[in-house]
Coordinates of C-alpha atoms in Angstrom, one line a residue:
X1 CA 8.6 -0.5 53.9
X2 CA 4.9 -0.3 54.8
X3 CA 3.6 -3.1 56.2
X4 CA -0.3 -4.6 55.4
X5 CA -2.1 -2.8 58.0
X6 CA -0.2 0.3 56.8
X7 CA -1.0 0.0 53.4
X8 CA -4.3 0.1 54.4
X9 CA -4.2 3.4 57.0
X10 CA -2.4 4.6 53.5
X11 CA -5.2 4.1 51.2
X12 CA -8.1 5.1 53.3
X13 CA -6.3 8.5 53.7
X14 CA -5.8 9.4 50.3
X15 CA -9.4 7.6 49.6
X16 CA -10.9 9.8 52.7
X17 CA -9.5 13.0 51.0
X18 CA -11.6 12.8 47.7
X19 CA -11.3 16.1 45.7
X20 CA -7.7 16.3 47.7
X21 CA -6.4 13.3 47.1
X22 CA -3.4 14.9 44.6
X23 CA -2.3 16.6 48.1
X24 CA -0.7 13.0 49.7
X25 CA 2.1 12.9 47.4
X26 CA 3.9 11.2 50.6
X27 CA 1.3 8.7 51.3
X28 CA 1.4 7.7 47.4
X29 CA 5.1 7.4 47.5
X30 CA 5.1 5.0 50.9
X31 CA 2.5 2.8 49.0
X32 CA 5.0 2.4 46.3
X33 CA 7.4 0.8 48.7
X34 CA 5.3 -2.4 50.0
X35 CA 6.2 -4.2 46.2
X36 CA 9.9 -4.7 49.1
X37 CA 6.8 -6.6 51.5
X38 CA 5.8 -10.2 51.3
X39 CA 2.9 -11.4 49.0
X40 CA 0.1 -9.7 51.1
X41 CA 1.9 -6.7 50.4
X42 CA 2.7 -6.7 47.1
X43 CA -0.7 -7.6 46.2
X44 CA -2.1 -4.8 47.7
X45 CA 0.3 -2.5 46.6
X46 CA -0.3 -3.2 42.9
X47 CA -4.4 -2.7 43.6
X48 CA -3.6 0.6 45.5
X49 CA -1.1 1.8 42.5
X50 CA -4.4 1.1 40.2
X51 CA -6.9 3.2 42.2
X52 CA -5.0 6.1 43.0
X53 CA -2.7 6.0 39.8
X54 CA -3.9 9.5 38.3
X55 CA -3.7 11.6 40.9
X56 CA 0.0 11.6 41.3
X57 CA 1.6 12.4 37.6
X58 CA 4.9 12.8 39.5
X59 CA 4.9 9.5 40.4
X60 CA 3.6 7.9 37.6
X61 CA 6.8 6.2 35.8
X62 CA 7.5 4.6 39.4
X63 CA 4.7 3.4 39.5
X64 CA 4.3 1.9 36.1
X65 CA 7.6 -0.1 36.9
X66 CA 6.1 -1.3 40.3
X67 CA 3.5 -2.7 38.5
X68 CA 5.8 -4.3 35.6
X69 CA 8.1 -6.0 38.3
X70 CA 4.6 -7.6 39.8
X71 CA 3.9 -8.9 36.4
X72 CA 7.3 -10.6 36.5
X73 CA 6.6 -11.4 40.7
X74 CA 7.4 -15.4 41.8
X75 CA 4.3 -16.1 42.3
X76 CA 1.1 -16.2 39.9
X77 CA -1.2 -14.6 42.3
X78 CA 0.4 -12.1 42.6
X79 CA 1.3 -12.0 38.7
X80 CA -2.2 -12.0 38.2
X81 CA -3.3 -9.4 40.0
X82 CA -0.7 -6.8 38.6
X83 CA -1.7 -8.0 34.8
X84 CA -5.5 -7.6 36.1
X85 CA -4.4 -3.6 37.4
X86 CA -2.6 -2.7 34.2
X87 CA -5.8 -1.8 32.1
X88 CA -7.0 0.6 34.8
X89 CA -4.0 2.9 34.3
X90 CA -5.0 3.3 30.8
X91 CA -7.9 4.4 31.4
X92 CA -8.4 8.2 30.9
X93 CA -4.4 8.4 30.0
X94 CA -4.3 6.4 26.3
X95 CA -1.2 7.4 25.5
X96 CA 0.2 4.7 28.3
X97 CA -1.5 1.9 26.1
X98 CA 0.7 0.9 23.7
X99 CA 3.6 0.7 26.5
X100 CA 1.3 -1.4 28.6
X101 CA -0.1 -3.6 25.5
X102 CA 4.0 -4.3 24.4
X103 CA 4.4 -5.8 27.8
X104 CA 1.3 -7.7 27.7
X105 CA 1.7 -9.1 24.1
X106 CA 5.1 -10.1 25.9
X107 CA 3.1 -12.3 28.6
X108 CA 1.3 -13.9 26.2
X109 CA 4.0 -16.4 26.7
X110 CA 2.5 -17.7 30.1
X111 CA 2.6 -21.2 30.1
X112 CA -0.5 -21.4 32.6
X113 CA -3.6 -21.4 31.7
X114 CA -5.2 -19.4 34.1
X115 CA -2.3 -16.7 33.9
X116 CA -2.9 -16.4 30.4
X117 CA -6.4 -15.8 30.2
X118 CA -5.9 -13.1 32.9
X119 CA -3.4 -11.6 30.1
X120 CA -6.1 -12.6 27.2
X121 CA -8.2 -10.7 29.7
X122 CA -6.6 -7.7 29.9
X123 CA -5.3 -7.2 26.4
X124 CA -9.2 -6.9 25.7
X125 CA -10.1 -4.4 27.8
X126 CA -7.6 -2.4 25.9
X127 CA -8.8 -2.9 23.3
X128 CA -12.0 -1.8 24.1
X129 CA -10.1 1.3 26.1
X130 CA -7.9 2.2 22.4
X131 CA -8.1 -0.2 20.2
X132 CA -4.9 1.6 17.9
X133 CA -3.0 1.6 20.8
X134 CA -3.1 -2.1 21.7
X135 CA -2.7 -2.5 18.1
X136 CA 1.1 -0.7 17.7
X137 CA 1.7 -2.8 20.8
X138 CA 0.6 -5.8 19.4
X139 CA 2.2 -5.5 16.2
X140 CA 5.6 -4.0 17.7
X141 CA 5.9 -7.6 19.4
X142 CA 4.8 -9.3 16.3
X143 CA 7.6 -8.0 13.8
X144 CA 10.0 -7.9 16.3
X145 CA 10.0 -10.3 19.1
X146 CA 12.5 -13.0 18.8
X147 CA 10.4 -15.2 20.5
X148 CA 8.0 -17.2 18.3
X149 CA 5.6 -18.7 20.7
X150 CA 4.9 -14.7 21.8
X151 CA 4.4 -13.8 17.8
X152 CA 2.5 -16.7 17.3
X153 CA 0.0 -16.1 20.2
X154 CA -0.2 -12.3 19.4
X155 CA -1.5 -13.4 16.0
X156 CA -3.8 -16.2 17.1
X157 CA -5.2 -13.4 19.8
X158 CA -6.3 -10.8 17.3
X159 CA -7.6 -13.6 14.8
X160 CA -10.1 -14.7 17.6
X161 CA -10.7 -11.1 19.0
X162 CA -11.7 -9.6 16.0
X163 CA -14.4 -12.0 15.2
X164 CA -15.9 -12.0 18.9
X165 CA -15.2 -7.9 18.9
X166 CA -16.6 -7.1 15.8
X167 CA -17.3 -3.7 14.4
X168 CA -17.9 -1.9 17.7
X169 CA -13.8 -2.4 18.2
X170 CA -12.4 -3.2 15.1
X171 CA -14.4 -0.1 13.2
X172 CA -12.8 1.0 9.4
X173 CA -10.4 3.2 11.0
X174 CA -9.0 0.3 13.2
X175 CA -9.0 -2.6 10.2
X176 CA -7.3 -0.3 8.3
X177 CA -4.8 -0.3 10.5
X178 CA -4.3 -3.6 10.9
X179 CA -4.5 -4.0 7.0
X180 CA -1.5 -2.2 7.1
X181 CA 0.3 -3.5 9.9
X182 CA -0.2 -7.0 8.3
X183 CA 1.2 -6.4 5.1
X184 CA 4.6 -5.2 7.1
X185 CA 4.2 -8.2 8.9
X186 CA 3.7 -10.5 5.2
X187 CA 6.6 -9.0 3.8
X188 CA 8.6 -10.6 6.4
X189 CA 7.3 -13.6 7.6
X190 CA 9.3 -16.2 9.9
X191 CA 7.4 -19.5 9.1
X192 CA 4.3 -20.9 6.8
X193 CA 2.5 -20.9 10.2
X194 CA 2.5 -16.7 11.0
X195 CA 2.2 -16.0 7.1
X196 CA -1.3 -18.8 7.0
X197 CA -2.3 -17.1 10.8
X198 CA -2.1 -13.6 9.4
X199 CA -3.9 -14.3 6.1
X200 CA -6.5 -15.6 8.3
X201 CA -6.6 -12.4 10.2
X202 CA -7.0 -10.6 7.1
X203 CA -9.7 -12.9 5.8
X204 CA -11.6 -11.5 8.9
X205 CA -11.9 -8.2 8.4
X206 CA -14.5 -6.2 6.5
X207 CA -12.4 -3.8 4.4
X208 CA -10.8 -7.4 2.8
X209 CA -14.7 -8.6 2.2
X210 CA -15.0 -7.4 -1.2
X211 CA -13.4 -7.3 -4.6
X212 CA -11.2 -4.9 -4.1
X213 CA -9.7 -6.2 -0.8
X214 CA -10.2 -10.2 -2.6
X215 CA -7.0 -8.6 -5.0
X216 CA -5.5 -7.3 -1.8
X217 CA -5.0 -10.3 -0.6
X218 CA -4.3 -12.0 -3.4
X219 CA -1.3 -9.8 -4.3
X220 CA 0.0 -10.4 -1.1
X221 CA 0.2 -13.9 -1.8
X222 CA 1.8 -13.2 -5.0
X223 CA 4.4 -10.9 -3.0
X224 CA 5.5 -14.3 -1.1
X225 CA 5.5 -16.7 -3.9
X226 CA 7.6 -14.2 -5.8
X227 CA 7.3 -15.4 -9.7
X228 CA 10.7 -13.9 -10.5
X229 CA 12.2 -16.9 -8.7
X230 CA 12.7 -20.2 -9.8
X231 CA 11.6 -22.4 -7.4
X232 CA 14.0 -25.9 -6.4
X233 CA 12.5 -29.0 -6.6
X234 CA 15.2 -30.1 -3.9
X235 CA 14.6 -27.7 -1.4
X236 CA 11.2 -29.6 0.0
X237 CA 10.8 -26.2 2.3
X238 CA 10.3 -24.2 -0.7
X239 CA 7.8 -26.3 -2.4
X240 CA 5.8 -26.4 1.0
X241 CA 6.6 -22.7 1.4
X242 CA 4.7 -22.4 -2.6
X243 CA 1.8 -24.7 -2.0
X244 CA 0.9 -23.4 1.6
X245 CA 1.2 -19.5 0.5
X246 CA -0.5 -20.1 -3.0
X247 CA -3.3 -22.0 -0.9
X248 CA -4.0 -18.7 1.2
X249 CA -5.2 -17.2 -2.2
X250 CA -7.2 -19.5 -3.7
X251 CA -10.7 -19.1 -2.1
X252 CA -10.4 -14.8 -3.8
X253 CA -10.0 -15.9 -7.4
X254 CA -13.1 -15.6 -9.5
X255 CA -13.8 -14.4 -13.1
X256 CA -13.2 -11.1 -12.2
X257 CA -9.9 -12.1 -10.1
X258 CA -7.6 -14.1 -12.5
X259 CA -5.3 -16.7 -11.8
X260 CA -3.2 -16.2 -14.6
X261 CA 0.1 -15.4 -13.1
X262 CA 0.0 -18.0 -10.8
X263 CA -0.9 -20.9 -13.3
X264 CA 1.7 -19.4 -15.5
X265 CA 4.4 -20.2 -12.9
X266 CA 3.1 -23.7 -12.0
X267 CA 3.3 -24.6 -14.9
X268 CA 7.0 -22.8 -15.9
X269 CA 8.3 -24.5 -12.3
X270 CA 6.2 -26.8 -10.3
X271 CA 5.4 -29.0 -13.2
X272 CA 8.7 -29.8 -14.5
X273 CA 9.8 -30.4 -10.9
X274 CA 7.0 -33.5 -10.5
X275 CA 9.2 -36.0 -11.4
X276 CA 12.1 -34.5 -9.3
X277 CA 9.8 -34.5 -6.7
X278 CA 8.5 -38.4 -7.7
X279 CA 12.1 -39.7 -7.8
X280 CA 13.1 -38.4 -4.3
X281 CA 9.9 -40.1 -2.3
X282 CA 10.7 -42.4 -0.1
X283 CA 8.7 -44.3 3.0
X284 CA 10.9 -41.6 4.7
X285 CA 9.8 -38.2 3.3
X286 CA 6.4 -37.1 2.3
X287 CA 6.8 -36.5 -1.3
X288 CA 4.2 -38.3 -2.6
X289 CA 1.5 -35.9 -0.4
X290 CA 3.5 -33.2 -1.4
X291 CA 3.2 -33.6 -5.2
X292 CA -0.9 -34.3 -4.4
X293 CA -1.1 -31.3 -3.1
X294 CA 0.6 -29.5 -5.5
X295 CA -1.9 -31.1 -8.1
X296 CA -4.8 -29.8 -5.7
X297 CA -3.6 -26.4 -6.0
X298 CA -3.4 -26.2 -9.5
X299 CA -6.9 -27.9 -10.2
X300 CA -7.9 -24.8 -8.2
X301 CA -6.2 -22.9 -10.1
X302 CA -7.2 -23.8 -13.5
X303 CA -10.8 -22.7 -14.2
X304 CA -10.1 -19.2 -13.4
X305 CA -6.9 -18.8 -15.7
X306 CA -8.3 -16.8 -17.9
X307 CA -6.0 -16.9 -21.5
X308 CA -2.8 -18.7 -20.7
X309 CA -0.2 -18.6 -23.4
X310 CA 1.0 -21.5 -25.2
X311 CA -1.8 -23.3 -24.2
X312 CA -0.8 -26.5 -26.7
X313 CA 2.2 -26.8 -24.8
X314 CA 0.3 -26.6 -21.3
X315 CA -2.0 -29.3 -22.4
X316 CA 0.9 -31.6 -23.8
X317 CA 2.3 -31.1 -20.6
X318 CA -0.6 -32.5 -18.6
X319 CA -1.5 -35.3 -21.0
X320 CA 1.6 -36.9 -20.6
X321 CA 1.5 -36.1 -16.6
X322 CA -1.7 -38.1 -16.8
X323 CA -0.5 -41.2 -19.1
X324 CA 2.0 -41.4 -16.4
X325 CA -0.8 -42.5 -14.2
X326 CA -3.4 -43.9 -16.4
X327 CA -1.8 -46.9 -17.5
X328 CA -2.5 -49.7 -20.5
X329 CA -5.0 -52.4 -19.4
X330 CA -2.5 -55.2 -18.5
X331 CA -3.0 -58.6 -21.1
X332 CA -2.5 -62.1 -20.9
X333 CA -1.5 -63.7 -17.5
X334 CA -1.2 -59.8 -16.1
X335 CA -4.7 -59.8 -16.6
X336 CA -5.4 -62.8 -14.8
X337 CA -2.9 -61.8 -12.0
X338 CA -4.7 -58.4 -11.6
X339 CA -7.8 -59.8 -11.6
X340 CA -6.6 -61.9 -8.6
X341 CA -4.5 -59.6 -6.7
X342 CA -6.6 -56.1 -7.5
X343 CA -4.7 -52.9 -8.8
X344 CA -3.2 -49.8 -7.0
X345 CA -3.8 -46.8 -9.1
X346 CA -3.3 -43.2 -8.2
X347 CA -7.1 -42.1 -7.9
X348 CA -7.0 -38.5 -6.3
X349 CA -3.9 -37.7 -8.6
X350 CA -5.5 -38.8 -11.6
X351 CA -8.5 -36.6 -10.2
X352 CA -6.6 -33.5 -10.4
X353 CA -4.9 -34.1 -13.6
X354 CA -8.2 -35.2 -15.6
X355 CA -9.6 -32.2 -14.2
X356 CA -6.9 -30.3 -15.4
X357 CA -6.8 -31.4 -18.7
X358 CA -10.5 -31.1 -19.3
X359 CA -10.6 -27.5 -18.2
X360 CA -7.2 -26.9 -20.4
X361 CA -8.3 -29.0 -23.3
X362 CA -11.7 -27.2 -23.8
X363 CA -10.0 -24.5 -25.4
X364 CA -7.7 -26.6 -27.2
X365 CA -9.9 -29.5 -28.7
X366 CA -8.3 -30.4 -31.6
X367 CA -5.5 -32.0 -29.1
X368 CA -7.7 -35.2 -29.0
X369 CA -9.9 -34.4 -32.1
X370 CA -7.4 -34.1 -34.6
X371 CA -5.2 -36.8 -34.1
X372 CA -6.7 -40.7 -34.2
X373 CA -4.3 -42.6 -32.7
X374 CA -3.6 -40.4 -29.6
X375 CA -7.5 -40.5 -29.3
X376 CA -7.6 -44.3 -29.5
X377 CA -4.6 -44.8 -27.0
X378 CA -6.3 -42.4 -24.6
X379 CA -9.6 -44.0 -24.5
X380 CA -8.1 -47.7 -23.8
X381 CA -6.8 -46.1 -20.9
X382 CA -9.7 -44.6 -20.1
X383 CA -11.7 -47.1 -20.3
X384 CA -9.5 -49.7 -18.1
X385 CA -9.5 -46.7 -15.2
X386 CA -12.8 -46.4 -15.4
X387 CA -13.8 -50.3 -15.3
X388 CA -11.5 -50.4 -12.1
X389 CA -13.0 -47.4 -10.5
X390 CA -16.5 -48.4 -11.0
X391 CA -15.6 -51.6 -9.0
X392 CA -13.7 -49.9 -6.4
X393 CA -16.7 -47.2 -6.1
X394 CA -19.0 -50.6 -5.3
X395 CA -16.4 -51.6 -2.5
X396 CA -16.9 -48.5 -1.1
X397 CA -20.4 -47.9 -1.5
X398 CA -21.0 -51.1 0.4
X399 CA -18.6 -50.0 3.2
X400 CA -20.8 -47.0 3.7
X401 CA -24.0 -48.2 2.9
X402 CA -26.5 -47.6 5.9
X403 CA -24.0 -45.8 7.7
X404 CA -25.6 -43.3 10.7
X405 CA -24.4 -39.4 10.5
X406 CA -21.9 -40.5 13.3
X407 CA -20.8 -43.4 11.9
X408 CA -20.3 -41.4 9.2
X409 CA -18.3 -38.9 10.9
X410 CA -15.2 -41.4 12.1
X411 CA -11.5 -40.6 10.3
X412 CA -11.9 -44.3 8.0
X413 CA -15.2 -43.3 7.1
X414 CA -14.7 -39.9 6.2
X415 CA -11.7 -41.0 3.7
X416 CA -13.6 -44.0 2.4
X417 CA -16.4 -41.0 1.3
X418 CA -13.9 -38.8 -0.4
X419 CA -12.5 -42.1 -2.4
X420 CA -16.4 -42.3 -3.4
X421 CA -16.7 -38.6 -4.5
X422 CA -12.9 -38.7 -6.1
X423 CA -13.9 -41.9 -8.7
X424 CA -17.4 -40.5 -9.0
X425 CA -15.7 -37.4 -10.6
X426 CA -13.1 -39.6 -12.6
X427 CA -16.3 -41.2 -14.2
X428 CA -18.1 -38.3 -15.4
X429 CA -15.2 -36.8 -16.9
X430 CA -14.2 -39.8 -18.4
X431 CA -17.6 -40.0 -20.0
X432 CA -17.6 -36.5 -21.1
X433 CA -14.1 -37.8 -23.1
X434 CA -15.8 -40.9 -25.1
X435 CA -18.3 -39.0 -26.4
X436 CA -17.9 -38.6 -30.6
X437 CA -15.6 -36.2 -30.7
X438 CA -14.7 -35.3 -27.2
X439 CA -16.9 -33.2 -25.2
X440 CA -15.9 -30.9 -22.1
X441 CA -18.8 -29.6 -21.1
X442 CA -19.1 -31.7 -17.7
X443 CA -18.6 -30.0 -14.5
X444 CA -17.9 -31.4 -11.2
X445 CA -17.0 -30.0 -7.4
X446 CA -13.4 -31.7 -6.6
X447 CA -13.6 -34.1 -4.0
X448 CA -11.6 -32.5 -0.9
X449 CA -13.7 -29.5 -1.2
X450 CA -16.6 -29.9 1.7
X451 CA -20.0 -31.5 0.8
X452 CA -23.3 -30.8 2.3
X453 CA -24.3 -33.3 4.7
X454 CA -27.2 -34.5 2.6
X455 CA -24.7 -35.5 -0.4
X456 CA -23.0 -37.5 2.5
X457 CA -26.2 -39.2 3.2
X458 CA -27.1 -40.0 -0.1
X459 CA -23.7 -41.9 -0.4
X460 CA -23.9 -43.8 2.7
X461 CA -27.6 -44.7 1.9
X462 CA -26.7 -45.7 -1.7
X463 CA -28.9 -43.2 -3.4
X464 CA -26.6 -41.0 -4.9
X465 CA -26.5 -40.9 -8.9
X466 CA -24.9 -43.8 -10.6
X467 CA -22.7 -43.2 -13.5
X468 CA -23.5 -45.8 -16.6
X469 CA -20.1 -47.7 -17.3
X470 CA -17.9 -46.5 -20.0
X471 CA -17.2 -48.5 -23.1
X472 CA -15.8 -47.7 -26.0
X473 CA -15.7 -49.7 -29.4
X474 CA -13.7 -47.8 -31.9
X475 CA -16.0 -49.8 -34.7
X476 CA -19.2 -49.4 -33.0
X477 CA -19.6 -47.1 -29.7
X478 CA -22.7 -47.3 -30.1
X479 CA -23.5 -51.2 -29.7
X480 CA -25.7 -52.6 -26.9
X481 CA -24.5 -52.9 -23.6
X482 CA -23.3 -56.7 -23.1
X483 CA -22.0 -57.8 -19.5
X484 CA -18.3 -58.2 -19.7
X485 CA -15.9 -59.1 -16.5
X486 CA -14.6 -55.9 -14.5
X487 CA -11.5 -56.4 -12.8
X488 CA -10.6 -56.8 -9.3
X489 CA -11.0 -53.5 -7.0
X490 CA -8.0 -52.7 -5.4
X491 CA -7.5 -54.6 -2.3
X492 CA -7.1 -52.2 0.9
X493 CA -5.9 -49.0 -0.9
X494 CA -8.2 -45.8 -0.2
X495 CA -7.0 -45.5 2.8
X496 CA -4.0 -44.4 1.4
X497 CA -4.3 -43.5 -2.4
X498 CA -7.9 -41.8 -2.4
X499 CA -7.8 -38.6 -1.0
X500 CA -4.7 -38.4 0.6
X501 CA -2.9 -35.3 1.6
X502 CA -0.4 -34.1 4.0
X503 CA -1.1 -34.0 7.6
X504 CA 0.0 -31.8 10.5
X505 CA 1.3 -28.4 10.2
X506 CA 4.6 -27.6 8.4
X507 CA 6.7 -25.0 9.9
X508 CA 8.7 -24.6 7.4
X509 CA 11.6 -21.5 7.3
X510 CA 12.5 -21.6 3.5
X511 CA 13.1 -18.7 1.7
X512 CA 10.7 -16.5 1.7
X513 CA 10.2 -16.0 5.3
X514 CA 13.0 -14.4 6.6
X515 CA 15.6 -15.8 8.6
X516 CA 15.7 -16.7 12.3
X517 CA 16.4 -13.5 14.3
X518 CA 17.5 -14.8 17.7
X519 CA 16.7 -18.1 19.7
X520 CA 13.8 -18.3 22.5
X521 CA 13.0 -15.1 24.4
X522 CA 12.1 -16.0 27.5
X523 CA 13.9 -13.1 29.8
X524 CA 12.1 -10.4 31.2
X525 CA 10.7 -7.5 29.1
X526 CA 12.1 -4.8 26.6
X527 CA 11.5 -1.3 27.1
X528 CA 11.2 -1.4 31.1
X529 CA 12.2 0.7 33.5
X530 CA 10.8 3.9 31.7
X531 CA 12.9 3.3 29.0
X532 CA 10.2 2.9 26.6
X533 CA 10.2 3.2 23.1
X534 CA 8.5 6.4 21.2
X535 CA 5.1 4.9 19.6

């Protein structure tokens, strides 16, 4: 076992012998043996492997598995060192670099932070050394690891890498690759989590940044949601599973990319499972943000349908979705008690199904049109919901008013602001509805989509556009505007009922993404020992 000072003797002999360095075969070979030395040794031993590493091809796969027992070594200096030294082996000898990158994508399950940059570290300067061969690597550990933390943080590494790498790494030849390496990876998906980390991956890369790779990607959505099957309004991972996968697709729809298929099957599954879904919520499940969201998907959805088929029966199925939450102006001593205690109404829901119907209706206008008394009972709804929101959009606006940008910026504020753009929306589709006969012609942007920081201003300052309020006289709607009591805003509710939405990540298994393959893998490294597998 050679000691420290040995080592040394060692290295500046083969080092001293330059262009005949190949001829110390026995000096190479003692090096190998100080990994058996204490820490000083070992250390040394793995930077000695790394410089003289080529010019002893016979001793190369002893070597390699010095260096891999380092990178499992007791202690992290030592650890580090050896991950540090794996890169330089690769370099002029590529084929080593998938072998090296599967053990590396392995340590990626370093708890320390400093240990895992080092691997971070090193997985980029193979990258930069052969970018395909870090890839099969990679992506061996992804689809087959049983260890999720080491899938996960794979994935999360390429996501950041290829944005900070760009094109003079990840070039057409190398996204291409990872194109297809992801779509093996889609196909069998653990958890919402890797399928939402690889789309975002995907999103990245140039050869997806066109229309072309915009149906790609939307097709691999469809592949997970799988419209053959019925979905189970009991199996709350499933409905996650839909809304989180279905949500990776929407930002590539467009005129030219339809999302016909997919509002097809909402509305075939998801919307006769609402009220499944309403009945089971409880203060112990999240049902009631589940169902929100759900809404949110398909008001996404919607305006680039395209032709649906039995669009009368789509629409019926919305409008009474809606009366569900647009209820009768109470009368009598309900008024009075309303008045005094305020109202809770559903404002984001009713935001997604007004929107909803509008876009549906368009097409369909005769649904309102045509029949008088549907008309009539609608618009006394209407009205009530909008005399409410119009005092509940004053509670807020006075909340906000004169707001700074980070005031503005705080978690209450931000939801009070989406409860001001979610009734501000209710209000002008509303008013698009009371005109003689209905008119959908009003366009809005839905309220949990992002707004420019001046539209925030403008609503904290009070200057934003106020909506007229909406009356309606079946006799006369056009009489003179006359003050008339509003009722009581709700009392304490947009916290919770404006812009709500589920919170924290799911990591759901349902259907769809495979099945557990083992528990935590934690122990050593497959493939060691020169046992490697043929990549």
């Amino acid at each position: 076992m050679a000691t420290v000072d040995r080592l040394y003797t060692l290295y500046n002999i083969i080092s001293d012998a330059k262009d005949k360095a190949p001829e110390h075969k026995k000096e190479f070979a003692e090096i190998l043996t100080g990994v058996k030395g204490g820490p000083g040794e070992r250390r040394l031993t793995s930077q000695f492997i790394a410089r003289f590493y080529t010019y002893f091809p016979e001793h190369q796969d002893q070597a390699l598995n010095t260096l891999f027992d380092l990178c499992e070594d007791d202690d992290v200096a030592i650890r580090k060192q050896a991950i540090k030294d794996l890169p330089t082996l690769c370099k002029g000898k590529t084929e080593l670099v998938p072998k090296v990158a599967d053990i590396l994508a392995q340590l990626l399950q370093m708890e320390d932070s400093g240990e895992l940059a080092t691997v971070q570290n090193s997985l980029v300067q193979l990258l930069k050394t052969d970018a395909k061969g870090t890839l099969t690597g990679l992506f061996y550990q992804i689809q087959h690891s049983e260890d999720e933390l080491v899938r996960e943080r794979c994935i999360t590494f390429l996501h950041s890498k290829i944005k900070i790498l760009g094109p003079n790494v990840f070039n057409t030849e190398v996204e291409n690759l990872v194109l297809t390496e992801a779509k093996k990876v889609l196909t069998a998906a653990l958890s919402e989590d890797e399928f939402v980390l690889m789309m975002g991956i995907l999103k990245e890369l140039k050869v997806c940044k066109n229309v072309k790779g915009y149906q790609q990607m939307v097709e691999l959505v469809a592949e997970q949601v799988d419209f053959a099957r019925p979905l189970d309004a009991t199996d709350l991972e499933s409905v996650h599973r839909l809304a989180a996968c279905t949500k990776q697709a929407l930002p590539y729809f467009s005129h030219t990319i339809k999302s016909t298929k997919f509002v097809e099957y909402m509305w075939r599954e998801v919307v006769p499972a609402l009220d499944t879904l309403q009945a089971g919520a409880t203060e112990a499940n999240n049902n009631a943000a589940l169902i929100l969201d759900l809404l949110k998907v398909m008001a996404e959805l919607v305006p680039y349908a395209g032709t649906v088929e039995s669009l009368e029966a789509k629409v019926k199925a919305i409008y009474a979705k809606l009366l569900d939450v647009m209820p009768l102006p109470p009368e009598g001593e309900a008024a009075t008690q309303a008045l005094e205690g305020g109202v809770s109404l559903e404002f984001s829901r009713v935001e997604c199904l007004l929107f909803i119907f509008h876009h549906l209706a368009r097409n369909h206008a005769d649904f309102l049109a045509n029949d008088a008394d549907r008309l009539k009972d609608f618009r006394t709804r209407l009205q009530y919901f909008a005399r409410v929101s119009q005092a509940y959009q004053k509670r807020l606006r006075e909340a906000v008013s004169n707001k700074s940008g980070a005031e503005l910026k705080t978690e209450e504020n931000k939801i009070k602001l989406i409860a001001l753009k979610t009734t501000a929306n209710i209000n002008i589709l509303i008013k698009d509805l009371f005109h003689q006969p209905p008119s959908y012609k009003a366009k809005i942007s839905l309220s949990w989509k992002p707004v420019s920081g001046s539209s925030a201003s403008n609503v904290a300052n009070g200057t934003e556009k106020r909506h007229t309020p909406i009356k309606f006289d079946e006799k006369d709607a056009k009489k003179p505007k006359t003050d008339r009591q509003i009722y009581a805003p709700p009392r304490d509710k947009y916290s919770q009922k404006a812009g709500g939405g589920a919170r924290g990540r799911s990591r759901s298994r349902g259907r769809g993404f495979g099945s557990n393959r083992g528990g935590s893998f934690r122990g050593g490294f497959r493939g060691r020992r020169g046992g490697y597998r043929n990549y």
